[in-house]
Short mmCIF file of C-alpha atoms in Angstrom, two decimals:
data_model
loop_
_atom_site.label_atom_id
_atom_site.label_comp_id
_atom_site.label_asym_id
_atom_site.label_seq_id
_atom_site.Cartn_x
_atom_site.Cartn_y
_atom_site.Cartn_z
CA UNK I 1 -0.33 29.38 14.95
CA UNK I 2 -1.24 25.57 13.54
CA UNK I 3 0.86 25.21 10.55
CA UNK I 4 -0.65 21.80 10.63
CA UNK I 5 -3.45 21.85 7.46
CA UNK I 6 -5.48 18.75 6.27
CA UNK I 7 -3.45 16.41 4.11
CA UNK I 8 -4.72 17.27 0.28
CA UNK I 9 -3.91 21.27 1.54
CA UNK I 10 -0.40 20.86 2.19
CA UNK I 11 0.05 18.37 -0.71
CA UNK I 12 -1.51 20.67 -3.09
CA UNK I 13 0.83 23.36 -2.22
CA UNK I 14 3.46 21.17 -1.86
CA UNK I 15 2.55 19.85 -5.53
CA UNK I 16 1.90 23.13 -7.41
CA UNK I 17 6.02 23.87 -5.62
CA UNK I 18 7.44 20.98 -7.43
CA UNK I 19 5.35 21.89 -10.97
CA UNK I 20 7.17 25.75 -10.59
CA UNK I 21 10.77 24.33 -9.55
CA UNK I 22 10.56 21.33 -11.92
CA UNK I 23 9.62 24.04 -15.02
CA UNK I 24 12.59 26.11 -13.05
CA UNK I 25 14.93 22.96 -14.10
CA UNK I 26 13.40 22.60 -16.76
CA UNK I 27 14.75 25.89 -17.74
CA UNK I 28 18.30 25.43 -16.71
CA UNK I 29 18.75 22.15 -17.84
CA UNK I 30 17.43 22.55 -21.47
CA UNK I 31 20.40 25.27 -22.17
CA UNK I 32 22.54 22.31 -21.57
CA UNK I 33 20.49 20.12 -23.64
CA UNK I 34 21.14 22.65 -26.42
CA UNK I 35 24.33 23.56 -26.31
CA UNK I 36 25.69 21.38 -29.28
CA UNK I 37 23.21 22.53 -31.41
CA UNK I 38 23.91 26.17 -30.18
CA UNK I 39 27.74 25.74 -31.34
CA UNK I 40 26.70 24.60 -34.51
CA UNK I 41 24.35 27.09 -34.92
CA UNK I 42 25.64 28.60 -38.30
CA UNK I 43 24.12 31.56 -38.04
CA UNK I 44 26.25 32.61 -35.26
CA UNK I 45 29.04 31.02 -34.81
CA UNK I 46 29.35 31.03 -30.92
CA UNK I 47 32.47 29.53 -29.19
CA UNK I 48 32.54 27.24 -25.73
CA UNK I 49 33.33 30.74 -24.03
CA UNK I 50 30.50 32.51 -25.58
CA UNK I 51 28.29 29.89 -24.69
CA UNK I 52 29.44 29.68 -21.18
CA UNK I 53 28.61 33.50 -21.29
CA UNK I 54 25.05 33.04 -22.11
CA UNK I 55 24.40 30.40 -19.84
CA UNK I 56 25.69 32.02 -16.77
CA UNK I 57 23.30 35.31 -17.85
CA UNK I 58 20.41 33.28 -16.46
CA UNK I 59 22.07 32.99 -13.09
CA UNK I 60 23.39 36.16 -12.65
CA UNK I 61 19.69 36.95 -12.64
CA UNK I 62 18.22 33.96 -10.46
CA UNK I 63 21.29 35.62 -7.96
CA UNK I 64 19.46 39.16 -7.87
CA UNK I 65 15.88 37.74 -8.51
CA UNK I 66 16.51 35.28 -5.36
CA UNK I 67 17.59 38.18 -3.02
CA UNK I 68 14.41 40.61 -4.12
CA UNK I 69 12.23 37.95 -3.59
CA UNK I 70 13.16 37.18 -0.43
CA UNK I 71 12.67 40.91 0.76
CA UNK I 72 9.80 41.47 -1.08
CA UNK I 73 8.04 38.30 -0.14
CA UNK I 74 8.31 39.24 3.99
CA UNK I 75 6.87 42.55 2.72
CA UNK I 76 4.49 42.06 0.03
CA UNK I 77 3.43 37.77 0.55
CA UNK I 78 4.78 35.09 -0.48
CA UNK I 79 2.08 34.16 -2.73
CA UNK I 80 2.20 36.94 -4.72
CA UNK I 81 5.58 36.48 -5.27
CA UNK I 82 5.34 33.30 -6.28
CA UNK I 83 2.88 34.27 -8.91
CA UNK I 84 5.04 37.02 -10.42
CA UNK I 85 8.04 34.73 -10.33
CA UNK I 86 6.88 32.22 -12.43
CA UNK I 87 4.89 34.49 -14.59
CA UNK I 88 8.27 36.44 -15.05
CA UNK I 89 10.75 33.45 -15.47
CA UNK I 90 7.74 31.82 -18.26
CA UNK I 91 7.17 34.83 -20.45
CA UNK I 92 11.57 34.93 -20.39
CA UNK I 93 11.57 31.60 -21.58
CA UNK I 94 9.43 32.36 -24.64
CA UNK I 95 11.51 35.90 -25.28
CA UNK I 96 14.76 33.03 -25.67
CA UNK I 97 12.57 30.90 -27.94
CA UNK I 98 12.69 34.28 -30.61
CA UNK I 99 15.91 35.40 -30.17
CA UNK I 100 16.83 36.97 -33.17
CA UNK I 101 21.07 37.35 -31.86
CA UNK I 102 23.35 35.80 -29.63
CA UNK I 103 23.40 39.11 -27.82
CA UNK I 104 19.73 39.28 -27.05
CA UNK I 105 19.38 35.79 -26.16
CA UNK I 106 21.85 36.64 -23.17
CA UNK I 107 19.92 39.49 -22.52
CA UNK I 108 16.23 37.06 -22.09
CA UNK I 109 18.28 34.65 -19.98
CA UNK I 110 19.49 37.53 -17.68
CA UNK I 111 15.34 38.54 -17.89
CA UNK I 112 14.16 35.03 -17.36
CA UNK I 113 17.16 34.34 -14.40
CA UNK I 114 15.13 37.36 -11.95
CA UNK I 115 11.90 35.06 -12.25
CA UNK I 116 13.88 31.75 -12.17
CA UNK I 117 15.95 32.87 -9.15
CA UNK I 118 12.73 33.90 -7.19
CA UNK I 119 10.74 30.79 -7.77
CA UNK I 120 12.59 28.49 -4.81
CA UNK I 121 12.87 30.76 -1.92
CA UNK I 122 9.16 31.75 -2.66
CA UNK I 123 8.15 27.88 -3.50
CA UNK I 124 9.95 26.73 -0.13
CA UNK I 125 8.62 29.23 1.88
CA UNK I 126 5.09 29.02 0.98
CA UNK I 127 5.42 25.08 1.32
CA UNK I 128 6.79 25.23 4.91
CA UNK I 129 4.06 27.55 5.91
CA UNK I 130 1.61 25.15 6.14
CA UNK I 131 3.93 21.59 6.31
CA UNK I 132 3.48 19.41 9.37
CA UNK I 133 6.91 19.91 11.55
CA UNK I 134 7.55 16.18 11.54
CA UNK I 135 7.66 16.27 7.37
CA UNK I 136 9.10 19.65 6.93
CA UNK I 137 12.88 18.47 5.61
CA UNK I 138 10.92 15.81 3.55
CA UNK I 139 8.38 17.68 1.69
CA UNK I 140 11.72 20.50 1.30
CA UNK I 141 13.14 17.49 -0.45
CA UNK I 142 10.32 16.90 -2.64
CA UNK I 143 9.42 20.02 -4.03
CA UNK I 144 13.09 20.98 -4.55
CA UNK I 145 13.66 17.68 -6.63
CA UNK I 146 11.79 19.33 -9.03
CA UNK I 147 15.29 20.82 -10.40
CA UNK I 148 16.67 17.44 -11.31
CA UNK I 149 13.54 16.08 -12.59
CA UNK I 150 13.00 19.11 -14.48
CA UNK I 151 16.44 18.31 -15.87
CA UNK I 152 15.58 14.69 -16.68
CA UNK I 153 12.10 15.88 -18.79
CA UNK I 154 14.83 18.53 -20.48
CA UNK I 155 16.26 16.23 -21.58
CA UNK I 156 13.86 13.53 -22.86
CA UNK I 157 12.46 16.62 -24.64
CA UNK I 158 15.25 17.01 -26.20
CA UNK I 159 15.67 13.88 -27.44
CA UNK I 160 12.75 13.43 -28.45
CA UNK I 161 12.58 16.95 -30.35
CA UNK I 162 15.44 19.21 -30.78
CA UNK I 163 16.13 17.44 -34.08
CA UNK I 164 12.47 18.58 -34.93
CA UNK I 165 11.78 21.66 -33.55
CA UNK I 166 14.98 23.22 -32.77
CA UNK I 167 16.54 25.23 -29.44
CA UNK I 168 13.82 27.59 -29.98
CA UNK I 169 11.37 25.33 -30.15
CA UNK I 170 12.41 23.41 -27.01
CA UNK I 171 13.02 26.61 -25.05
CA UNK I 172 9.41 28.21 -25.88
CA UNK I 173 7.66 24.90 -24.82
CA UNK I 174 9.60 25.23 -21.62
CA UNK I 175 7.82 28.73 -20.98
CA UNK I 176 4.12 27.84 -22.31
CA UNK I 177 3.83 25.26 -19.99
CA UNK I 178 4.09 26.62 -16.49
CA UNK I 179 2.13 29.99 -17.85
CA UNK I 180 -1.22 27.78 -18.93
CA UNK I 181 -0.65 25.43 -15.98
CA UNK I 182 0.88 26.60 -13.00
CA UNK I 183 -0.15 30.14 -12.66
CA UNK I 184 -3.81 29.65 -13.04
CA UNK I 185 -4.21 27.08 -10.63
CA UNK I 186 -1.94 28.45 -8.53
CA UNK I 187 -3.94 32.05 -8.70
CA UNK I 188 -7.47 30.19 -7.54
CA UNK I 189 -6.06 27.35 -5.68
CA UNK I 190 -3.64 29.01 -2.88
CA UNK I 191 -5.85 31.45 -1.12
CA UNK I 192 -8.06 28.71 -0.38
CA UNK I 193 -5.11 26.27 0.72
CA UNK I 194 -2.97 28.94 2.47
CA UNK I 195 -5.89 30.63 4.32
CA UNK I 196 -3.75 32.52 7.17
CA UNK I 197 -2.07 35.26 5.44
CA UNK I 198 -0.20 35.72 8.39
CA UNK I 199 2.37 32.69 7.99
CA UNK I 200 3.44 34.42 4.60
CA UNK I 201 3.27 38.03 5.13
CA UNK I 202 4.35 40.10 8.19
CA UNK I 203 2.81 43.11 9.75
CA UNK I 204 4.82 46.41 8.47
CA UNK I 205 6.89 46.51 12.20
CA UNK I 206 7.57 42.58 11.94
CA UNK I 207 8.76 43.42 7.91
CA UNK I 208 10.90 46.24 9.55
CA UNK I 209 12.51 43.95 12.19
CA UNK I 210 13.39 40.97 9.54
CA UNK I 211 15.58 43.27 7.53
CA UNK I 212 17.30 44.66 10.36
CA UNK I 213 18.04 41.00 12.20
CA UNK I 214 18.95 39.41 8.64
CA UNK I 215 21.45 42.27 7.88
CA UNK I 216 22.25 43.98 11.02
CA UNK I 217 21.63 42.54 14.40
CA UNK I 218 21.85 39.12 13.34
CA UNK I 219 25.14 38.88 15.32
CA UNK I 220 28.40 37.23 14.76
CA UNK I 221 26.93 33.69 15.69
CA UNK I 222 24.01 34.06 12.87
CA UNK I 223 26.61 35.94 10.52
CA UNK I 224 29.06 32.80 10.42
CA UNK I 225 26.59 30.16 10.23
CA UNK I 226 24.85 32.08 7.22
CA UNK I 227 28.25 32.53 6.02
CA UNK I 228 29.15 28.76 5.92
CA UNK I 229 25.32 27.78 4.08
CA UNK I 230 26.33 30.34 1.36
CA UNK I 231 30.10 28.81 0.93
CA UNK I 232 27.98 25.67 0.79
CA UNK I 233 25.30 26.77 -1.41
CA UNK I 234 28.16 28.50 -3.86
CA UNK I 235 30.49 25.32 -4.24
CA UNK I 236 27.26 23.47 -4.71
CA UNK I 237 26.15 25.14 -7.57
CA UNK I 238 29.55 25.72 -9.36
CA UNK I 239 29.17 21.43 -9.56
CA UNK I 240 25.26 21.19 -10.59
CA UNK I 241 25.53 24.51 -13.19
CA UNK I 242 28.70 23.04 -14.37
CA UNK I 243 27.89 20.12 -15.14
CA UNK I 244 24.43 20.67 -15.85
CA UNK I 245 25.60 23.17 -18.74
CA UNK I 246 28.28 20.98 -20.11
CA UNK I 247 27.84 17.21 -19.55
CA UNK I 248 26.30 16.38 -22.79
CA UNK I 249 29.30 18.18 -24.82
CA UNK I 250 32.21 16.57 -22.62
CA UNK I 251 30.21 12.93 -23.02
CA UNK I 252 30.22 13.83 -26.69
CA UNK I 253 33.52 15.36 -27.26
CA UNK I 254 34.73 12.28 -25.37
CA UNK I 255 33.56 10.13 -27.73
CA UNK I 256 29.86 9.14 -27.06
CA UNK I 257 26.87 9.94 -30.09
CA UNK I 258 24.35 13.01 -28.72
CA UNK I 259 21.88 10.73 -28.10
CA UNK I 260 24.24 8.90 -26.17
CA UNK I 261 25.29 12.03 -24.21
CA UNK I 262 21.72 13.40 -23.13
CA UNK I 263 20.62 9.90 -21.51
CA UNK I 264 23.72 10.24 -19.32
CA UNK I 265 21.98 14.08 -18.81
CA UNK I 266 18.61 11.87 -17.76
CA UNK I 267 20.05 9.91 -15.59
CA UNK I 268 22.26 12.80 -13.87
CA UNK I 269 19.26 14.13 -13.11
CA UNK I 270 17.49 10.92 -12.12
CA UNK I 271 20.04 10.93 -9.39
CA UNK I 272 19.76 14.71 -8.70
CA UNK I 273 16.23 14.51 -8.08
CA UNK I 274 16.70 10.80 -5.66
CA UNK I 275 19.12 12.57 -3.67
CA UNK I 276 17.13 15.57 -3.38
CA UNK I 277 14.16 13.51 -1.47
CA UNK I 278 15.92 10.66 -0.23
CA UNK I 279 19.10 13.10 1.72
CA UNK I 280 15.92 15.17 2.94
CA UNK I 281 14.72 12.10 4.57
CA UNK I 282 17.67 11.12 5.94
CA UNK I 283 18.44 14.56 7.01
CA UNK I 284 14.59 14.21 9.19
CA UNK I 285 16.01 10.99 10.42
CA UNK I 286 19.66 11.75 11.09
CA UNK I 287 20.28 15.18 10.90
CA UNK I 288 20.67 17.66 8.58
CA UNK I 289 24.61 18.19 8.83
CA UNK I 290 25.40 14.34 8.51
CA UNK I 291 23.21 14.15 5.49
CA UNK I 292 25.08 17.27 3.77
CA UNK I 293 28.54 16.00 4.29
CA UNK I 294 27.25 12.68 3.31
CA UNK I 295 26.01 13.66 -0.40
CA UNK I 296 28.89 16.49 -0.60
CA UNK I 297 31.32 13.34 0.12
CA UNK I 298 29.49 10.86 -3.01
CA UNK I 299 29.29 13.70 -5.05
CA UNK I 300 33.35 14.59 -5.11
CA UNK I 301 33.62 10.69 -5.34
CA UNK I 302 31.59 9.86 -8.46
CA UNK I 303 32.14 12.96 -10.16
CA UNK I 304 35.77 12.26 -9.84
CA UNK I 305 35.24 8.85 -11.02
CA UNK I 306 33.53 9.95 -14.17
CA UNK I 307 36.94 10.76 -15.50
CA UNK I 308 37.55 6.69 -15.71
CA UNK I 309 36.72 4.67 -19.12
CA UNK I 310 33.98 2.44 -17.33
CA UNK I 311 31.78 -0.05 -18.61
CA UNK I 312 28.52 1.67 -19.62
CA UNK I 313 26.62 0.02 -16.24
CA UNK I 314 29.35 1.32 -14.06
CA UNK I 315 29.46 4.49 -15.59
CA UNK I 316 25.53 4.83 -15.08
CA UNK I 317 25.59 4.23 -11.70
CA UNK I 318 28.44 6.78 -11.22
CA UNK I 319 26.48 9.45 -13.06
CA UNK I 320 23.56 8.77 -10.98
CA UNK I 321 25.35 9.06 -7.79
CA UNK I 322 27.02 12.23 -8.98
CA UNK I 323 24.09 13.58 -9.67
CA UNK I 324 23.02 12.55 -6.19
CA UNK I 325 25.91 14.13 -4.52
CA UNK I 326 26.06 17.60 -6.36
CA UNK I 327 22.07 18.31 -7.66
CA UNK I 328 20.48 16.50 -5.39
CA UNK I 329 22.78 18.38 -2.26
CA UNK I 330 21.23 21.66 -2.42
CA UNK I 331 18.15 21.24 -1.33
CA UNK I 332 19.15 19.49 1.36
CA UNK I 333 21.31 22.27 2.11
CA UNK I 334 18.26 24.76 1.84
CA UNK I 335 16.38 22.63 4.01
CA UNK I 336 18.70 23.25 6.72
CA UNK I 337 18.86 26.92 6.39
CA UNK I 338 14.58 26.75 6.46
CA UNK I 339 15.04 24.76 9.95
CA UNK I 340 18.27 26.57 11.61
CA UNK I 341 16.99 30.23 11.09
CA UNK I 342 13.34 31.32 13.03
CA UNK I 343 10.24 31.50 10.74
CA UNK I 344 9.86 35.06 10.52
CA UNK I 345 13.46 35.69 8.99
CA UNK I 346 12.72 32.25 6.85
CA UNK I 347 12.40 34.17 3.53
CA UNK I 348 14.74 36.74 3.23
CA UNK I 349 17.71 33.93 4.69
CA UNK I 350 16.74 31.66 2.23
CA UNK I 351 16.66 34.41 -0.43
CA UNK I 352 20.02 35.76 0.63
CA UNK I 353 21.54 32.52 0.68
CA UNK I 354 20.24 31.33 -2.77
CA UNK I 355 21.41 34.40 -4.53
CA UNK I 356 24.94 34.83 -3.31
CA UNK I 357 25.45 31.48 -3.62
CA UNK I 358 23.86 31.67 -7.11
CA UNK I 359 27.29 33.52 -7.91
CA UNK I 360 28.86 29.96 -7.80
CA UNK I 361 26.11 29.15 -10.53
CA UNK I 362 27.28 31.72 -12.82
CA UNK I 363 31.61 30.42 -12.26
CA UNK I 364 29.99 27.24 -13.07
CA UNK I 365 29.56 27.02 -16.71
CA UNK I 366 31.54 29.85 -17.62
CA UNK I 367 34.56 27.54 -15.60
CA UNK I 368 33.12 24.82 -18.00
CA UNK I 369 33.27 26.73 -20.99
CA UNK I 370 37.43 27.64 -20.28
CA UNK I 371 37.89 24.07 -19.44
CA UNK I 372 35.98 22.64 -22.32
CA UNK I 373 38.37 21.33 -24.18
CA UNK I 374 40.52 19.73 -21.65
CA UNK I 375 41.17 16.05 -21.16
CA UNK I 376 38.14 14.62 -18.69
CA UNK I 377 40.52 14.27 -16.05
CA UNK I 378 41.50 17.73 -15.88
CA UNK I 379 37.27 19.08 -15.71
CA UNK I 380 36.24 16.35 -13.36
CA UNK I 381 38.95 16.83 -11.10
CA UNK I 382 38.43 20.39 -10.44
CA UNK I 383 34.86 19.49 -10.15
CA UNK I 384 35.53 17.20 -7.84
CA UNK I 385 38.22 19.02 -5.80
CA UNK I 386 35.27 21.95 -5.18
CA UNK I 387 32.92 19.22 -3.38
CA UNK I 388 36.07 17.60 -1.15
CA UNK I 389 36.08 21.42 -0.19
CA UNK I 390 32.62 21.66 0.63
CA UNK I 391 32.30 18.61 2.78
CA UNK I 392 35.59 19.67 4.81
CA UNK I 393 33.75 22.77 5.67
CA UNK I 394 30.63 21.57 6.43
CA UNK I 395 32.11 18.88 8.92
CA UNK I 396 34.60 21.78 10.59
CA UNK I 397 32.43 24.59 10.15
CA UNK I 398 29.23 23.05 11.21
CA UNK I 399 30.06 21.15 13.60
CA UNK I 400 31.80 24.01 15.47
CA UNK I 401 28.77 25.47 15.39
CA UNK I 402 25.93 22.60 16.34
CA UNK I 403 26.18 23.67 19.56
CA UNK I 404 25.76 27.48 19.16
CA UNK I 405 22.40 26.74 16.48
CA UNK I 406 20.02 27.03 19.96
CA UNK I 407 21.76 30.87 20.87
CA UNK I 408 21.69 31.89 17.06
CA UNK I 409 18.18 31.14 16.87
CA UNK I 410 17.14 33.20 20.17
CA UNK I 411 19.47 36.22 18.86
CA UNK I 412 17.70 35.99 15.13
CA UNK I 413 14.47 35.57 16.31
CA UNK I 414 14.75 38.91 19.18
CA UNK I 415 13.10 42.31 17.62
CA UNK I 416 15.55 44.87 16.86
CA UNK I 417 15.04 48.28 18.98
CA UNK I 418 13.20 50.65 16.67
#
């Protein structure tokens, strides 16, 4: 099959991606954005652990949402998915926005987290389907620096009005957007851009045979290597959530005004979302393991650095590069599981991966919330200590395992006996 479409196809799909994942970090990153104003939120008097609670709801469901989809979407098509995912995670959104306890707002974060966790495995999969093989780690890149830049129009919204309208009101324009935008154009645009069917949705023996090789006769080869991308994908996210949920009330407990606080959020995310496309593209040119360790090994740097009284320049640039190294390293890391594992297991790998690893989303900021607190050096240090972790194993693990990636791939890609 020619995955190879004309240019405005695979851009279009490639563009309504990044509009799903950046509303996807939109999502994530506003709860962040609004934390202060959820601890002083008189009419329920939360604490840093409650908080942390809440927040981690949301990923607990993007951690079951991501494996469904990923099943569902080899049976049922990855464009339907993708619909129903962002329908899902957009209507959740606006159930946060009215609230009426602290209770039920966990419970619409846990609703809104099965949506939210579906949207990249179905986003990535329905963008590699038709991406030309010489731009596939790129375009990965720059649909899945949506999350950052999602983060970085969090948190302009924020400042720009939170004061006004409130966490509510910031959360419900979070969910009215993608709804009017994304999922009509999406519902008329992708038959007519994604015209095989085919390169999203297998016939009922070929849907029989991917559960069976992802979960059974994938072997021990395909079981370690799957193993090592979730470790990856888990530390990963235990930095990005983490932070993500609590950088503006560290920045302002240490010191700095709100306002202050959420433009170091922006420009986190600024440097999520370059190191998102620009480790993609160095991953096409260099290889996807030496671009991994590479951003694992800036991240654990600059995050460790952020503990340091800088002056403000030096402190920006550190905050962009740990954004770099920690948001902008997963989907460089999900580019590499789309690549190592054959097409027709692409999906439910990617799913799989995403939502175990999504358990390292949930430790994130409820680790945040028990650390909150702390002195600086004590959060950042852990922080960083999880991404020296994660670049050790990628350079042992990995490498170990370069050599078997051509044997793993003939043993995924065999049909099971039935």
């Amino acid at each position: 099959m020619n995955n190879r479409l004309s240019f405005p196809a695979y851009v279009g799909v490639a563009a309504l991606a990044f509009l799903a994942i950046a509303a996807d970090g939109y999502d994530l990153a506003i709860f962040g954005a609004a934390t202060p104003n959820l601890l002083h939120y008189a009419d329920w008097g939360l604490t840093t652990a409650q908080v942390g609670v809440i927040a981690s709801a949301a990923i607990l469901g993007m951690g079951i949402g991501s494996i469904a989809a990923g099943v569902l979407a080899d049976r049922y098509g990855v464009r339907r998915l993708f619909l129903l995912c962002v329908s899902w995670f957009s209507v959740g959104m606006m159930l946060c926005a009215v609230a009426p306890t602290a209770e039920l707002l966990g419970a619409a974060r846990f609703f809104a987290g099965f949506g939210l966790g579906g949207v990249v495995p179905t986003a990535v999969a329905v963008t590699m389907s038709v991406a030309p093989a010489d731009r596939k780690n790129f375009l990965n890149g720059v649909i899945l620096a949506g999350i950052p830049i999602g983060g970085v129009l969090a948190a302009l919204t924020a400042l720009a009005f939170l004061d006004v309208l409130g966490w509510r009101g910031v959360f419900f324009v979070g969910g009215a957007f993608p709804l009017l935008t994304v999922v009509p154009i999406a519902a008329v645009k992708l038959r007519r851009w994604v015209p095989t069917p085919n390169a999203l949705r297998s016939d009922g023996a070929a849907d029989r045979r991917t559960l069976r090789v992802v979960f059974k006769n994938l072997g021990p080869t395909g079981w370690g290597a799957l193993a090592v991308f979730t470790a990856l994908t888990f530390c990963g996210q235990i930095q990005w959530y983490g932070l993500l949920t609590w950088l503006p009330q560290i920045m302002k407990a240490s010191g700095y005004s709100l306002g202050s606080a959420l433009v170091f959020l922006v420009i986190f995310s600024l440097g999520a979302a370059t190191g998102a496309s620009g480790g993609s593209w160095i991953a096409d040119k260099f290889g996807e393991r030496r671009a991994v360790l590479a951003a694992f090994t800036v991240g654990a740097v600059a995050v460790m650095t952020l503990a340091v009284h800088l002056p403000s320049p030096v402190l920006y640039v550190f905050l962009f590069l740990a954004g770099a190294g920690t948001g902008g390293t997963q989907p460089i890391v999900f580019g590499y599981v789309a690549t190592y594992f054959p097409v027709d297991i692409r999906t439910s790998v990617l799913g799989f991966v995403a939502g175990v690893g999504r358990i390292g989303g949930v430790c994130g900021p409820i680790l945040g919330g028990l650390l909150a607190g702390r002195p600086p050096i004590v959060i950042f240090s852990v922080l960083s200590g999880i991404g020296v972790f994660a670049a050790l194993l990628c350079a042992v693990a990995l490498a170990a395992r370069k050599a078997e990636k051509d044997h793993t791939t003939v043993t995924a890609s065999t049909p099971a006996e039935v």
